[in-house]
Amino acid sequence: MSTSHGGPKHPYHLVDPSPWPLIGAGFAGLMFGGAVIYMHGGPLWLVAPGFVGVVAIMAVWWRDVIREAVHEGQHTPVVQIGLRYGMALFIASEVMFFAAFFWAFFSSALFPVGGVWPPKGIHPFNPWEIPFLNTLILLTSGTTVTWAHHALLENDRKGLVRGLGLTVILGICFTSLQAYEYSHAAFGFKEGIYPSTFFMATGFHGFHVIIGTCFLAVNFFRARAGHFTPDHHFGFEAAAWYWHFVDVVWLFLFVCIYWWGSGGAVGAE
């Protein structure tokens, strides 16, 4: 780093003032306010302005971060260490997020009202059909994103792009199969504690898969544009960490909710 007169004398990144946090918070409040009104019988379109605003702010905010990293060289090794700690803490908070849903499910399953789990009248999914297929898809996607990472470390651009492309395709396949599964559910969200805990846990995981797929898709286009080097690729590394976290959570969901939580019941036709 240059130490000439007027240049920075330290390896840290002092972020310029940005309007995006404040504007983003305003749009988030608008979105969740609209969601609350919708949940109390209001029109669904009230959610749309806030949602569109949040997505737009995310795009321009992260565009600025990419510019700082790739074009301005602001993400020095010291800055990257801080970013890694931040991503690790974010994933730790996500672990606690899912722990709450697992706690609710186990509390209901181990001490069920009426002494039966799943409750009478509930026909859970057969874990060895679509859930097992989705397990194979996510495990395969974990392999392809690891392939992409190793290709990047070896400066293999084609392997990086191909690995990321396959991972994005597998993520889309997972989401499509889960949407198909939900459309054939033999129970609704409001039909008791089993449907509520099932849809909350698997639904939020599905939402995380969508976020992770978008994250990897952005990295796919960045890889094609040549933004990553073997020693400077935190954006890709963060996406890979997030995707592996999604994989691990799904394994717990499959074993605990789909398999053990079904109580050996036969899935709905």
Coordinates of C-alpha atoms in Angstrom, one line a residue:
M1 CA 0.0 0.0 0.0
S2 CA 1.3 3.4 -0.9
T3 CA 2.5 5.7 1.9
S4 CA 2.9 8.8 -0.2
H5 CA 1.7 12.1 1.1
G6 CA -2.1 12.3 1.3
G7 CA -2.5 8.5 0.9
P8 CA -3.8 6.1 3.6
K9 CA -1.2 5.2 6.2
H10 CA -3.1 2.1 7.4
P11 CA -4.6 -1.1 5.9
Y12 CA -8.1 -0.5 7.1
H13 CA -11.1 0.6 5.1
L14 CA -12.9 3.8 6.3
V15 CA -16.2 3.5 4.6
D16 CA -17.6 6.6 3.0
P17 CA -21.0 7.9 4.2
S18 CA -23.8 6.0 2.5
P19 CA -27.5 6.6 2.3
W20 CA -28.4 3.0 1.7
P21 CA -28.7 1.8 5.4
L22 CA -31.2 4.5 6.3
I23 CA -33.2 4.2 3.0
G24 CA -33.1 0.4 3.3
A25 CA -34.4 0.5 6.9
G26 CA -37.3 2.7 5.7
F27 CA -38.2 0.2 2.9
A28 CA -37.9 -2.7 5.4
G29 CA -40.4 -1.0 7.7
L30 CA -42.7 -0.3 4.8
M31 CA -42.5 -4.0 3.8
F32 CA -43.1 -5.5 7.2
G33 CA -45.8 -2.9 7.9
G34 CA -47.6 -4.0 4.8
A35 CA -47.1 -7.6 5.8
V36 CA -48.8 -7.0 9.2
I37 CA -51.7 -5.3 7.5
Y38 CA -52.0 -8.2 5.0
M39 CA -52.0 -10.7 7.9
H40 CA -55.0 -8.8 9.4
G41 CA -57.0 -8.9 6.3
G42 CA -55.5 -6.1 4.2
P43 CA -54.6 -6.4 0.5
L44 CA -51.4 -8.2 -0.5
W45 CA -50.2 -5.4 -2.8
L46 CA -49.3 -3.4 0.3
V47 CA -46.2 -5.6 0.7
A48 CA -45.0 -5.0 -2.8
P49 CA -43.6 -1.4 -2.6
G50 CA -41.5 -2.2 0.5
F51 CA -40.3 -5.5 -1.0
V52 CA -39.2 -4.0 -4.3
G53 CA -37.5 -1.1 -2.4
V54 CA -35.5 -3.6 -0.2
V55 CA -34.4 -5.6 -3.2
A56 CA -33.3 -2.4 -5.0
I57 CA -31.4 -1.1 -2.0
M58 CA -29.6 -4.5 -1.6
A59 CA -28.6 -4.4 -5.2
V60 CA -27.1 -0.9 -5.1
W61 CA -25.5 -1.4 -1.7
W62 CA -23.8 -4.6 -2.7
R63 CA -22.8 -3.0 -6.0
D64 CA -20.9 -0.4 -3.9
V65 CA -19.2 -3.1 -1.9
I66 CA -18.1 -4.9 -5.1
R67 CA -16.8 -1.7 -6.5
E68 CA -14.8 -1.1 -3.3
A69 CA -13.4 -4.6 -3.4
V70 CA -12.6 -5.1 -7.1
H71 CA -12.0 -1.6 -8.5
E72 CA -10.8 0.5 -5.6
G73 CA -8.7 -2.2 -3.8
Q74 CA -10.2 -1.3 -0.4
H75 CA -10.5 -4.9 0.8
T76 CA -7.0 -5.4 2.1
P77 CA -6.0 -8.7 3.9
V78 CA -6.8 -7.0 7.2
V79 CA -10.2 -5.9 6.0
Q80 CA -10.9 -9.4 4.7
I81 CA -10.2 -10.9 8.1
G82 CA -12.9 -8.6 9.5
L83 CA -15.3 -9.6 6.8
R84 CA -14.7 -13.3 7.6
Y85 CA -15.4 -12.7 11.3
G86 CA -18.6 -10.9 10.3
M87 CA -19.8 -13.7 8.1
A88 CA -19.0 -16.3 10.7
L89 CA -21.0 -14.4 13.3
F90 CA -23.9 -14.0 10.8
I91 CA -24.0 -17.8 10.3
A92 CA -23.8 -18.3 14.1
S93 CA -26.9 -16.1 14.4
E94 CA -28.6 -18.2 11.7
V95 CA -27.8 -21.3 13.7
M96 CA -29.7 -19.8 16.7
F97 CA -32.5 -18.9 14.4
F98 CA -33.1 -22.5 13.3
A99 CA -32.4 -23.8 16.8
A100 CA -35.7 -22.0 17.9
F101 CA -37.7 -23.9 15.2
F102 CA -36.1 -27.2 16.1
W103 CA -36.8 -26.5 19.8
A104 CA -40.5 -25.9 19.0
F105 CA -40.7 -29.1 17.0
F106 CA -39.0 -31.3 19.5
S107 CA -41.0 -29.8 22.4
S108 CA -44.2 -30.7 20.6
A109 CA -43.0 -34.1 19.4
L110 CA -41.5 -35.4 22.7
F111 CA -44.5 -34.2 24.8
P112 CA -47.4 -34.3 22.3
V113 CA -50.9 -33.3 23.3
G114 CA -53.0 -36.5 23.3
G115 CA -49.8 -38.6 23.5
V116 CA -49.6 -39.2 19.7
W117 CA -47.1 -37.7 17.3
P118 CA -47.8 -36.8 14.5
P119 CA -51.2 -35.8 15.8
K120 CA -54.2 -37.8 14.6
G121 CA -55.5 -36.8 11.2
I122 CA -52.0 -35.6 10.0
H123 CA -50.4 -37.6 7.2
P124 CA -46.8 -36.6 6.9
F125 CA -44.7 -36.8 3.8
N126 CA -42.8 -40.0 3.1
P127 CA -39.2 -39.0 3.8
W128 CA -37.8 -41.4 1.2
E129 CA -39.5 -39.7 -1.8
I130 CA -39.1 -36.0 -2.6
P131 CA -37.3 -35.2 0.7
F132 CA -34.6 -37.8 0.1
L133 CA -34.2 -36.7 -3.5
N134 CA -33.8 -33.1 -2.3
T135 CA -31.2 -34.4 0.2
L136 CA -29.2 -35.9 -2.7
I137 CA -29.5 -32.6 -4.7
L138 CA -28.2 -30.5 -1.8
L139 CA -25.3 -32.9 -1.0
T140 CA -24.4 -32.8 -4.7
S141 CA -24.6 -29.0 -4.7
G142 CA -22.2 -28.9 -1.8
T143 CA -19.8 -31.0 -3.9
T144 CA -20.1 -28.7 -6.9
V145 CA -19.5 -25.5 -4.9
T146 CA -16.4 -27.1 -3.3
W147 CA -15.2 -28.0 -6.9
A148 CA -15.7 -24.4 -7.9
H149 CA -13.7 -23.2 -4.8
H150 CA -10.8 -25.6 -5.5
A151 CA -10.8 -24.6 -9.2
L152 CA -10.6 -20.9 -8.2
L153 CA -7.6 -21.7 -5.9
E154 CA -5.9 -23.4 -8.8
N155 CA -6.8 -20.4 -11.1
D156 CA -9.0 -22.7 -13.2
R157 CA -11.6 -20.2 -14.6
K158 CA -13.6 -22.7 -16.5
G159 CA -13.9 -25.0 -13.5
L160 CA -14.9 -22.1 -11.3
V161 CA -17.7 -21.0 -13.7
R162 CA -18.9 -24.6 -14.4
G163 CA -19.0 -25.5 -10.7
L164 CA -20.9 -22.3 -9.8
G165 CA -23.3 -22.8 -12.7
L166 CA -24.1 -26.4 -11.7
T167 CA -24.6 -25.3 -8.0
V168 CA -27.1 -22.6 -9.1
I169 CA -29.0 -25.2 -11.2
L170 CA -29.1 -27.6 -8.4
G171 CA -30.4 -24.9 -6.0
I172 CA -33.2 -24.1 -8.5
C173 CA -34.1 -27.9 -8.7
F174 CA -34.3 -28.1 -4.9
T175 CA -36.6 -25.1 -4.7
S176 CA -38.8 -26.4 -7.5
L177 CA -39.2 -29.8 -5.9
Q178 CA -40.0 -28.3 -2.5
A179 CA -42.7 -26.1 -4.1
Y180 CA -44.1 -29.2 -5.8
E181 CA -44.0 -31.0 -2.4
Y182 CA -45.8 -28.2 -0.7
S183 CA -48.5 -28.1 -3.4
H184 CA -49.3 -31.8 -2.6
A185 CA -49.3 -31.5 1.2
A186 CA -52.1 -33.3 3.0
F187 CA -52.2 -30.7 5.7
G188 CA -52.4 -26.9 5.9
F189 CA -50.3 -24.4 7.9
K190 CA -53.2 -23.6 10.3
E191 CA -54.2 -27.3 11.0
G192 CA -52.3 -27.8 14.2
I193 CA -48.9 -27.7 15.8
Y194 CA -47.3 -30.3 13.4
P195 CA -48.1 -28.3 10.2
S196 CA -47.1 -25.0 11.9
T197 CA -43.7 -26.3 13.0
F198 CA -43.1 -28.3 9.8
F199 CA -43.8 -25.4 7.5
M200 CA -41.9 -22.8 9.6
A201 CA -38.8 -24.9 9.7
T202 CA -38.8 -26.3 6.2
G203 CA -40.2 -23.1 4.7
F204 CA -37.5 -20.8 6.2
H205 CA -34.9 -23.3 5.1
G206 CA -36.4 -23.1 1.6
F207 CA -36.2 -19.3 1.8
H208 CA -32.5 -19.6 2.7
V209 CA -31.9 -21.8 -0.3
I210 CA -33.4 -19.2 -2.5
I211 CA -31.2 -16.5 -0.9
G212 CA -28.2 -18.7 -1.3
T213 CA -29.0 -19.5 -4.9
C214 CA -29.2 -15.8 -5.7
F215 CA -25.9 -15.2 -3.8
L216 CA -24.2 -17.9 -5.9
A217 CA -25.8 -16.6 -9.1
V218 CA -24.3 -13.2 -8.5
N219 CA -20.9 -14.9 -7.9
F220 CA -21.4 -16.8 -11.2
F221 CA -21.6 -13.6 -13.2
R222 CA -18.8 -12.0 -11.2
A223 CA -16.6 -15.1 -11.9
R224 CA -17.4 -14.7 -15.6
A225 CA -16.4 -11.0 -15.4
G226 CA -13.0 -12.0 -13.8
H227 CA -13.6 -10.4 -10.4
F228 CA -12.0 -13.3 -8.4
T229 CA -8.4 -14.2 -8.0
P230 CA -6.9 -17.1 -6.0
D231 CA -5.9 -14.8 -3.1
H232 CA -8.8 -12.3 -3.3
H233 CA -12.3 -13.8 -3.4
F234 CA -14.1 -13.3 -0.2
G235 CA -17.4 -12.7 -1.9
F236 CA -17.3 -16.2 -3.3
E237 CA -16.0 -17.7 0.0
A238 CA -18.9 -16.1 1.9
A239 CA -21.4 -17.6 -0.6
A240 CA -19.8 -21.0 -0.2
W241 CA -19.9 -20.8 3.6
Y242 CA -23.5 -19.9 3.5
W243 CA -24.3 -22.7 1.1
H244 CA -22.6 -25.3 3.2
F245 CA -24.6 -24.0 6.2
V246 CA -27.8 -24.5 4.2
D247 CA -26.7 -28.1 3.4
V248 CA -26.0 -28.9 7.1
V249 CA -29.4 -27.5 8.3
W250 CA -31.2 -29.6 5.7
L251 CA -29.5 -32.7 6.9
F252 CA -30.9 -32.0 10.4
L253 CA -34.3 -31.2 8.9
F254 CA -34.4 -34.4 7.0
V255 CA -33.4 -36.6 9.9
C256 CA -35.3 -34.9 12.7
I257 CA -38.4 -33.6 11.0
Y258 CA -39.0 -35.7 7.9
W259 CA -37.7 -39.0 9.1
W260 CA -37.8 -39.2 13.0
G261 CA -40.6 -36.6 13.2
S262 CA -42.9 -38.6 11.0
G263 CA -43.2 -41.2 13.7
G264 CA -42.9 -44.0 11.1
A265 CA -46.2 -42.9 9.5
V266 CA -46.7 -43.6 5.8
G267 CA -46.5 -40.4 3.7
A268 CA -49.5 -39.0 2.0
E269 CA -50.3 -40.1 -1.5

